[in-house]
Short mmCIF file of C-alpha atoms and ligand atoms in Angstrom, two decimals:
data_model
loop_
_atom_site.label_atom_id
_atom_site.label_comp_id
_atom_site.label_asym_id
_atom_site.label_seq_id
_atom_site.Cartn_x
_atom_site.Cartn_y
_atom_site.Cartn_z
CA UNK A 1354 113.10 51.14 135.88
CA UNK A 1355 117.02 50.96 135.28
CA UNK A 1356 118.32 48.73 132.85
CA UNK A 1357 119.85 46.51 135.75
CA UNK A 1358 116.78 46.18 137.65
CA UNK A 1359 116.49 42.55 136.39
CA UNK A 1360 120.12 41.57 137.35
CA UNK A 1361 119.78 42.08 141.19
CA UNK A 1362 122.42 44.38 141.65
CA UNK A 1363 123.01 45.56 145.14
CA UNK A 1364 123.02 49.10 146.14
CA UNK A 1365 127.00 49.49 145.64
CA UNK A 1366 126.69 47.82 142.01
CA UNK A 1367 123.95 49.92 141.28
CA UNK A 1368 125.78 52.94 142.40
CA UNK A 1369 129.04 51.91 140.28
CA UNK A 1370 126.81 51.31 137.35
CA UNK A 1371 124.75 54.63 137.52
CA UNK A 1372 128.40 56.35 137.62
CA UNK A 1373 129.82 54.37 134.59
CA UNK A 1374 129.55 56.21 131.05
CA UNK A 1375 128.64 53.03 129.46
CA UNK A 1376 129.31 54.65 125.87
CA UNK A 1377 132.75 54.87 127.13
CA UNK A 1378 132.77 50.99 128.37
CA UNK A 1379 135.20 48.44 126.57
CA UNK A 1380 134.23 46.23 123.79
CA UNK A 1381 136.78 43.61 124.57
CA UNK A 1382 137.97 42.75 128.12
CA UNK A 1383 140.36 40.33 128.50
CA UNK A 1384 141.15 38.93 132.06
CA UNK A 1385 144.38 37.01 133.43
CA UNK A 1386 142.89 35.09 136.07
CA UNK A 1387 145.43 34.65 138.81
CA UNK A 1388 145.54 33.79 142.40
CA UNK A 1389 143.86 30.34 142.56
CA UNK A 1390 146.67 28.54 144.42
CA UNK A 1391 147.13 31.35 146.67
CA UNK A 1392 143.16 31.62 147.45
CA UNK A 1393 143.29 27.89 148.32
CA UNK A 1394 146.40 28.02 150.29
CA UNK A 1395 144.79 30.67 152.72
CA UNK A 1396 141.95 28.17 153.48
CA UNK A 1397 144.54 25.03 153.98
CA UNK A 1398 142.74 23.51 150.92
CA UNK A 1399 144.62 21.83 147.80
CA UNK A 1400 145.39 24.05 145.04
CA UNK A 1401 142.84 22.54 142.83
CA UNK A 1402 140.07 23.76 144.97
CA UNK A 1403 141.42 27.07 144.02
CA UNK A 1404 140.97 26.18 140.43
CA UNK A 1405 137.56 24.69 141.07
CA UNK A 1406 136.29 27.89 142.77
CA UNK A 1407 137.78 29.65 139.78
CA UNK A 1408 135.27 27.77 137.59
CA UNK A 1409 132.58 29.26 139.18
CA UNK A 1410 133.96 32.85 138.75
CA UNK A 1411 134.42 32.55 135.22
CA UNK A 1412 130.61 31.09 135.00
CA UNK A 1413 129.84 34.42 137.08
CA UNK A 1414 131.98 36.72 135.03
CA UNK A 1415 130.78 35.53 131.59
CA UNK A 1416 127.18 36.23 132.36
CA UNK A 1417 128.21 39.59 133.73
CA UNK A 1418 129.74 40.59 130.87
CA UNK A 1419 126.86 39.62 128.73
CA UNK A 1420 124.44 41.45 130.87
CA UNK A 1421 126.60 44.49 130.54
CA UNK A 1422 126.83 44.04 126.76
CA UNK A 1423 130.61 43.31 126.31
CA UNK A 1424 131.29 42.27 122.78
CA UNK A 1425 134.36 39.99 123.74
CA UNK A 1426 135.46 38.58 126.77
CA UNK A 1427 138.85 36.53 126.51
CA UNK A 1428 139.86 34.54 129.57
CA UNK A 1429 143.47 33.34 129.96
CA UNK A 1430 142.92 29.98 131.00
CA UNK A 1431 146.25 28.12 130.34
CA UNK A 1432 149.14 29.54 129.16
CA UNK A 1433 152.11 27.89 127.25
CA UNK A 1434 154.16 28.30 130.24
CA UNK A 1435 152.03 26.44 132.73
CA UNK A 1436 153.20 22.95 131.17
CA UNK A 1437 156.13 23.73 133.82
CA UNK A 1438 153.58 22.97 136.60
CA UNK A 1439 153.35 19.36 138.18
CA UNK A 1440 151.96 17.02 136.18
CA UNK A 1441 148.78 16.54 138.30
CA UNK A 1442 148.07 20.01 138.11
CA UNK A 1443 148.42 20.58 134.60
CA UNK A 1444 146.18 17.57 134.02
CA UNK A 1445 143.71 18.95 136.38
CA UNK A 1446 143.67 22.31 134.49
CA UNK A 1447 143.25 20.85 131.07
CA UNK A 1448 140.38 18.82 131.87
CA UNK A 1449 138.64 22.34 133.31
CA UNK A 1450 137.47 23.35 129.69
CA UNK A 1451 135.81 19.76 129.38
CA UNK A 1452 134.06 19.92 132.58
CA UNK A 1453 132.97 23.64 132.01
CA UNK A 1454 131.60 23.20 128.81
CA UNK A 1455 129.69 20.05 129.99
CA UNK A 1456 127.98 21.76 132.72
CA UNK A 1457 127.94 25.30 130.63
CA UNK A 1458 127.31 24.78 126.91
CA UNK A 1459 123.66 25.20 127.69
CA UNK A 1460 124.06 28.52 129.38
CA UNK A 1461 126.11 29.79 126.47
CA UNK A 1462 123.33 28.53 123.92
CA UNK A 1463 120.59 30.19 125.99
CA UNK A 1464 122.53 33.48 126.36
CA UNK A 1465 123.37 33.66 122.74
CA UNK A 1466 127.32 33.38 123.40
CA UNK A 1467 129.74 32.31 120.96
CA UNK A 1468 132.81 30.51 121.75
CA UNK A 1469 135.83 30.81 120.48
CA UNK A 1470 139.46 29.46 121.41
CA UNK A 1471 142.97 31.11 121.11
CA UNK A 1472 145.82 28.77 121.59
CA UNK A 1473 147.28 25.55 120.41
CA UNK A 1474 143.97 23.53 121.33
CA UNK A 1475 145.54 20.22 119.57
CA UNK A 1476 147.72 19.71 122.75
CA UNK A 1477 144.53 19.23 124.77
CA UNK A 1478 143.27 15.66 125.83
CA UNK A 1479 140.97 14.04 123.44
CA UNK A 1480 137.85 14.49 125.45
CA UNK A 1481 138.46 18.28 125.76
CA UNK A 1482 139.28 18.59 122.07
CA UNK A 1483 135.77 16.73 121.36
CA UNK A 1484 133.92 19.09 123.76
CA UNK A 1485 135.37 22.43 122.42
CA UNK A 1486 134.75 21.39 118.80
CA UNK A 1487 131.33 20.36 119.58
CA UNK A 1488 130.85 23.61 121.54
CA UNK A 1489 132.35 25.88 118.64
CA UNK A 1490 130.03 24.25 116.20
CA UNK A 1491 126.88 24.62 118.19
CA UNK A 1492 127.49 28.08 119.30
CA UNK A 1493 128.96 29.31 115.78
CA UNK A 1494 126.22 31.28 114.88
CA UNK A 1495 125.43 33.08 118.10
CA UNK A 1496 125.99 37.04 117.99
CA UNK A 1497 125.35 38.09 121.68
CA UNK A 1498 128.69 37.76 122.58
CA UNK A 1499 132.23 36.24 121.88
CA UNK A 1500 133.62 34.20 124.67
CA UNK A 1501 137.21 33.68 123.79
CA UNK A 1502 139.38 31.12 126.04
CA UNK A 1503 142.98 31.28 125.61
CA UNK A 1504 144.06 27.77 126.27
CA UNK A 1505 147.61 26.75 125.77
CA UNK A 1506 148.17 30.17 124.65
CA UNK A 1507 151.32 32.38 124.48
CA UNK A 1508 151.77 35.95 123.18
CA UNK A 1509 155.17 34.86 121.60
CA UNK A 1510 154.22 31.66 120.09
CA UNK A 1511 151.19 33.25 118.49
CA UNK A 1512 153.18 36.02 117.00
CA UNK A 1513 155.56 33.29 115.88
CA UNK A 1514 153.21 30.94 114.19
CA UNK A 1515 151.77 33.83 112.14
CA UNK A 1516 155.01 34.80 111.11
CA UNK A 1517 155.62 31.52 109.88
CA UNK A 1518 152.03 30.95 107.78
CA UNK A 1519 152.87 34.44 106.22
CA UNK A 1520 156.38 33.42 105.39
CA UNK A 1521 155.35 30.17 103.83
CA UNK A 1522 152.55 31.96 101.83
CA UNK A 1523 155.14 34.57 100.67
CA UNK A 1524 157.61 31.56 99.48
CA UNK A 1525 154.54 30.06 97.82
CA UNK A 1526 154.03 33.39 96.06
CA UNK A 1527 150.74 33.81 97.19
CA UNK A 1528 151.30 36.94 98.97
CA UNK A 1529 153.69 39.93 98.24
CA UNK A 1530 155.91 41.43 101.01
CA UNK A 1531 154.13 44.76 100.54
CA UNK A 1532 151.05 42.88 101.71
CA UNK A 1533 152.46 42.47 105.00
CA UNK A 1534 151.45 45.57 107.14
CA UNK A 1535 150.02 45.49 110.49
CA UNK A 1536 146.17 44.80 109.68
CA UNK A 1537 147.47 41.97 107.52
CA UNK A 1538 149.43 40.49 110.31
CA UNK A 1539 146.79 40.86 112.66
CA UNK A 1540 144.63 38.43 110.64
CA UNK A 1541 146.92 35.75 111.05
CA UNK A 1542 147.26 35.65 114.97
CA UNK A 1543 144.61 33.31 116.68
CA UNK A 1544 142.58 36.64 117.56
CA UNK A 1545 141.82 37.52 114.00
CA UNK A 1546 139.00 39.50 113.60
CA UNK A 1547 138.51 40.15 116.83
CA UNK A 1548 138.91 43.79 117.93
CA UNK A 1549 142.03 44.57 120.37
CA UNK A 1550 141.18 44.42 124.00
CA UNK A 1551 140.94 48.01 125.58
CA UNK A 1552 140.85 46.87 129.21
CA UNK A 1553 143.39 43.95 130.71
CA UNK A 1554 142.48 42.66 133.87
CA UNK A 1555 144.68 40.89 136.10
CA UNK A 1556 143.81 39.75 139.65
CA UNK A 1557 145.74 38.23 142.51
CA UNK A 1558 148.35 41.57 142.83
CA UNK A 1559 150.63 40.36 140.33
CA UNK A 1560 151.97 43.25 138.13
CA UNK A 1561 152.78 41.40 134.89
CA UNK A 1562 151.34 40.03 131.62
CA UNK A 1563 152.80 36.64 131.56
CA UNK A 1564 153.18 36.28 127.56
CA UNK A 1565 149.20 36.96 127.29
CA UNK A 1566 148.11 38.59 123.85
CA UNK A 1567 151.31 40.61 123.41
CA UNK A 1568 150.61 42.08 120.28
CA UNK A 1569 146.90 42.53 120.92
CA UNK A 1570 147.51 44.82 124.01
CA UNK A 1571 149.85 47.40 122.61
CA UNK A 1572 147.36 49.89 123.44
CA UNK A 1573 145.24 48.29 126.14
CA UNK A 1574 144.44 49.86 129.47
CA UNK A 1575 145.79 47.71 132.29
CA UNK A 1576 144.24 47.08 135.18
CA UNK A 1577 145.41 45.21 138.41
CA UNK A 1578 143.72 44.13 141.67
CA UNK A 1579 144.70 42.35 144.56
CA UNK A 1580 141.52 40.18 144.84
CA UNK A 1581 142.30 36.42 143.82
CA UNK A 1582 140.42 35.07 141.10
CA UNK A 1583 138.01 33.02 143.12
CA UNK A 1584 136.78 35.90 144.92
CA UNK A 1585 136.41 38.25 142.08
CA UNK A 1586 132.79 38.98 141.62
CA UNK A 1587 130.53 41.54 139.36
CA UNK A 1588 131.11 44.14 141.63
CA UNK A 1589 134.98 43.96 140.72
CA UNK A 1590 134.54 43.78 137.19
CA UNK A 1591 132.13 46.95 137.43
CA UNK A 1592 134.66 48.39 139.37
CA UNK A 1593 137.34 47.69 136.52
CA UNK A 1594 135.26 49.24 134.11
CA UNK A 1595 134.56 52.16 136.08
CA UNK A 1596 138.40 52.78 136.46
CA UNK A 1597 138.51 52.22 132.80
CA UNK A 1598 136.15 54.54 131.41
CA UNK A 1599 137.84 57.40 133.66
CA UNK A 1600 141.20 57.22 132.13
CA UNK A 1601 142.35 59.34 129.30
CA UNK A 1602 143.37 57.26 126.40
CA UNK A 1603 146.08 59.69 124.20
CA UNK A 1604 147.48 57.02 122.06
CA UNK A 1605 150.47 59.11 121.82
CA UNK A 1606 148.69 61.98 120.85
CA UNK A 1607 147.38 65.31 122.49
CA UNK A 1608 144.20 65.44 124.70
CA UNK A 1609 141.12 66.16 122.52
CA UNK A 1610 139.48 69.60 123.46
C1 IPE B 899 145.58 31.03 138.10
O1 IPE B 899 145.63 30.71 139.36
C2 IPE B 899 145.14 29.78 137.23
C3 IPE B 899 145.85 29.39 136.15
C4 IPE B 899 147.24 29.84 135.92
C5 IPE B 899 145.53 28.61 135.37
P1 IPE B 899 147.38 30.13 139.67
O2 IPE B 899 147.37 28.73 140.08
O3 IPE B 899 148.34 30.50 139.06
O4 IPE B 899 147.23 30.79 141.68
P2 IPE B 899 148.50 31.11 142.16
O5 IPE B 899 149.05 32.19 141.45
O6 IPE B 899 149.43 30.10 142.16
O7 IPE B 899 147.89 31.73 143.62
C1 IPE B 900 149.32 33.39 133.87
O1 IPE B 900 149.14 33.10 135.39
C2 IPE B 900 148.45 32.50 133.16
C3 IPE B 900 147.00 32.27 133.55
C4 IPE B 900 146.47 32.94 133.95
C5 IPE B 900 146.45 31.28 132.41
P1 IPE B 900 150.43 32.38 135.95
O2 IPE B 900 150.02 32.25 137.45
O3 IPE B 900 150.80 30.95 135.47
O4 IPE B 900 151.51 33.34 135.57
P2 IPE B 900 153.05 33.84 136.37
O5 IPE B 900 153.85 32.42 136.71
O6 IPE B 900 152.66 34.32 137.48
O7 IPE B 900 153.75 34.19 135.55
MG1 MG B 901 149.47 32.27 139.19
#
């Protein structure tokens, strides 16, 4: 009996799972979920229909990552640049975390998943903030997987807020300039305590990082797929992991013998 037998893998997924060297699988996967609007346009549906479907994908991928024993899954739900979109779309996007947690908090609890937020959540509507703070509390002691939602997140604002807090503490004499090295700095980022993502996946064929986790992805492997986020399934995740573990990560050094 294979470890995946309880997860209803199809023949293709089984094949991928058997080919993956799981000891080389990424501990932290970060995903830029893109292509909801184009998915909807392709079907003559309003953009928000794409976002709605996108939430179903989130649900599936959270579960899949948990089953595959991923330690941290970060998803980019709303960027600091997404405020430029029309008001109605911004409103819809910012309500999604609330709706998601309404429907899925129980499943996070059942699956021993701990919620985490990266980004300035204070800017979210009150309802969403309450749902988030409740979910953070209730999942705080879970240790099966960390599900990190990047909401109102930007890589540059993240670095700037860290620099500002460090400067403040230095001015107050709480820290010395010599304390400020890379590990120290990383502890002021919104991902403090999380390992850096080894694998970044972006759907929809766009080849850019759009201000996502800039510091944290310094040495991440990037994986781009043309699949739109609402169409992204467990098999695509397995494909990305398979691709990732075939790569030679050299970190500027030479190949190990
Ligand atoms: C990604 O889909 C969802 C978010 C940015 C929150 P888009 O809305 O960017 O979809 P496209 O890129 O217009 O297809
Ligand atoms: C990146 O997607 C932001 C999120 C997935 C939340 P966008 O669709 O907003 O990015 P651009 O506009 O293509 O850079
Ligand atoms: Mg997009």
